[in-house]
Amino acid sequence: MHSLDDLVAQLESMTAALTVHLSTASADDLAGFVQQRDELIHSINAANSSPGERALLKPRVDKILRWDELIIARMAQLKEEAQAGMNKMNQGRVQRGAYEAAYTPDSVFFDRKK
C-alpha cells in the first residue's frame, strides 16, 4: 500500500500534467482524469495516517484544489460547446422538417389553370 505522501504526489503530478495541456484537453481526456483522480482520492481517504501527517500535506492539497478551478472551467467550456452543437443539430432538424413533405408520397396533386 502506498503512503499518503506518495498518493498526494501522484495526484499532484497527474493534475499538473493535465493543466499543462488543459486548453487542448478533450472531454475524453477530462473523463479519464476524473476517473483516475476518483480512485486516488478514494485511496487517500482509506490511507491510515496521523492528523499531523495530513496537516503537513494540506498546502499541497490546497494547491491541487486551486488547479481544480481551471479544470472545472474547461469542463464548463466543453459543456457549452457540446450544448451549442446539439442546439445547431436540433435547429437543422426543425428546418429540414419544414421542407419535408407533410403528405403521403403516393398522393396525386392536380393543378388547374385559370
Short mmCIF file of C-alpha atoms in Angstrom, two decimals:
data_model
loop_
_atom_site.label_atom_id
_atom_site.label_comp_id
_atom_site.label_asym_id
_atom_site.label_seq_id
_atom_site.Cartn_x
_atom_site.Cartn_y
_atom_site.Cartn_z
CA MET A 1 0.00 0.00 0.00
CA HIS A 2 1.25 3.46 -0.87
CA SER A 3 1.97 6.08 1.73
CA LEU A 4 -0.22 9.15 1.95
CA ASP A 5 2.66 11.30 0.68
CA ASP A 6 3.06 9.07 -2.40
CA LEU A 7 -0.66 9.21 -3.16
CA VAL A 8 -0.78 13.00 -2.87
CA ALA A 9 2.36 13.27 -5.02
CA GLN A 10 0.73 11.08 -7.65
CA LEU A 11 -2.43 13.20 -7.57
CA GLU A 12 -0.33 16.36 -7.74
CA SER A 13 1.69 15.21 -10.77
CA MET A 14 -1.39 13.92 -12.55
CA THR A 15 -3.22 17.22 -12.03
CA ALA A 16 -0.18 19.27 -13.07
CA ALA A 17 0.21 17.20 -16.24
CA LEU A 18 -3.40 17.86 -17.18
CA THR A 19 -3.19 21.60 -16.52
CA VAL A 20 -0.20 21.88 -18.88
CA HIS A 21 -2.35 20.92 -21.88
CA LEU A 22 -5.71 21.91 -20.43
CA SER A 23 -6.65 24.27 -23.28
CA THR A 24 -6.46 21.38 -25.76
CA ALA A 25 -7.80 18.65 -23.47
CA SER A 26 -10.81 16.80 -24.85
CA ALA A 27 -13.84 15.63 -22.94
CA ASP A 28 -12.40 12.09 -23.04
CA ASP A 29 -9.13 13.33 -21.51
CA LEU A 30 -11.05 15.01 -18.71
CA ALA A 31 -13.26 11.96 -18.14
CA GLY A 32 -10.18 9.73 -17.81
CA PHE A 33 -8.59 12.21 -15.45
CA VAL A 34 -11.69 12.35 -13.26
CA GLN A 35 -11.85 8.55 -13.08
CA GLN A 36 -8.18 8.21 -12.10
CA ARG A 37 -8.49 11.06 -9.65
CA ASP A 38 -11.52 9.46 -8.02
CA GLU A 39 -9.55 6.25 -7.47
CA LEU A 40 -6.63 8.20 -5.97
CA ILE A 41 -8.88 10.21 -3.67
CA HIS A 42 -10.53 7.00 -2.51
CA SER A 43 -7.07 5.59 -1.73
CA ILE A 44 -6.08 8.79 0.09
CA ASN A 45 -9.22 8.67 2.22
CA ALA A 46 -8.60 4.99 3.01
CA ALA A 47 -4.93 5.54 3.94
CA ASN A 48 -4.04 5.22 7.59
CA SER A 49 -2.32 8.43 8.58
CA SER A 50 -1.95 10.67 11.57
CA PRO A 51 -3.59 14.09 11.78
CA GLY A 52 -0.09 15.58 11.82
CA GLU A 53 0.81 13.90 8.53
CA ARG A 54 -2.43 15.15 6.98
CA ALA A 55 -1.69 18.68 8.24
CA LEU A 56 1.74 18.60 6.56
CA LEU A 57 0.13 17.69 3.23
CA LYS A 58 -2.60 20.34 3.44
CA PRO A 59 -0.67 23.04 1.47
CA ARG A 60 -0.12 20.58 -1.40
CA VAL A 61 -3.78 19.58 -1.39
CA ASP A 62 -4.80 23.26 -1.39
CA LYS A 63 -2.59 23.78 -4.45
CA ILE A 64 -4.35 20.90 -6.21
CA LEU A 65 -7.72 22.41 -5.31
CA ARG A 66 -6.68 25.72 -6.91
CA TRP A 67 -5.93 23.83 -10.13
CA ASP A 68 -9.41 22.35 -9.89
CA GLU A 69 -10.89 25.76 -10.67
CA LEU A 70 -9.11 25.75 -14.04
CA ILE A 71 -10.19 22.18 -14.76
CA ILE A 72 -13.80 22.91 -13.87
CA ALA A 73 -13.74 25.98 -16.12
CA ARG A 74 -12.50 23.82 -19.03
CA MET A 75 -15.24 21.27 -18.34
CA ALA A 76 -17.84 24.06 -18.42
CA GLN A 77 -16.39 25.30 -21.72
CA LEU A 78 -16.65 21.83 -23.26
CA LYS A 79 -20.20 21.51 -21.95
CA GLU A 80 -21.16 24.81 -23.59
CA GLU A 81 -19.57 23.72 -26.88
CA ALA A 82 -21.47 20.44 -26.78
CA GLN A 83 -24.72 22.23 -25.98
CA ALA A 84 -24.19 24.65 -28.88
CA GLY A 85 -23.56 21.70 -31.21
CA MET A 86 -26.73 19.96 -30.05
CA ASN A 87 -28.75 23.16 -30.49
CA LYS A 88 -27.40 23.50 -34.02
CA MET A 89 -28.37 19.90 -34.83
CA ASN A 90 -31.86 20.39 -33.42
CA GLN A 91 -32.29 23.59 -35.39
CA GLY A 92 -31.26 21.73 -38.55
CA ARG A 93 -33.86 19.05 -37.84
CA VAL A 94 -36.58 21.66 -37.43
CA GLN A 95 -35.61 23.38 -40.68
CA ARG A 96 -35.38 20.08 -42.53
CA GLY A 97 -38.78 19.09 -41.15
CA ALA A 98 -40.32 22.23 -42.63
CA TYR A 99 -39.23 21.17 -46.12
CA GLU A 100 -40.17 17.53 -45.83
CA ALA A 101 -43.48 16.51 -47.31
CA ALA A 102 -46.36 16.56 -44.85
CA TYR A 103 -48.40 14.29 -47.13
CA THR A 104 -48.13 10.74 -48.27
CA PRO A 105 -45.78 10.29 -51.21
CA ASP A 106 -48.29 8.25 -53.22
CA SER A 107 -50.86 11.05 -53.36
CA VAL A 108 -51.65 12.92 -56.57
CA PHE A 109 -51.87 16.67 -56.97
CA PHE A 110 -53.88 18.32 -59.75
CA ASP A 111 -53.11 21.86 -60.79
CA ARG A 112 -55.85 23.83 -62.54
CA LYS A 113 -55.17 26.64 -64.94
CA LYS A 114 -57.35 29.73 -64.81
#
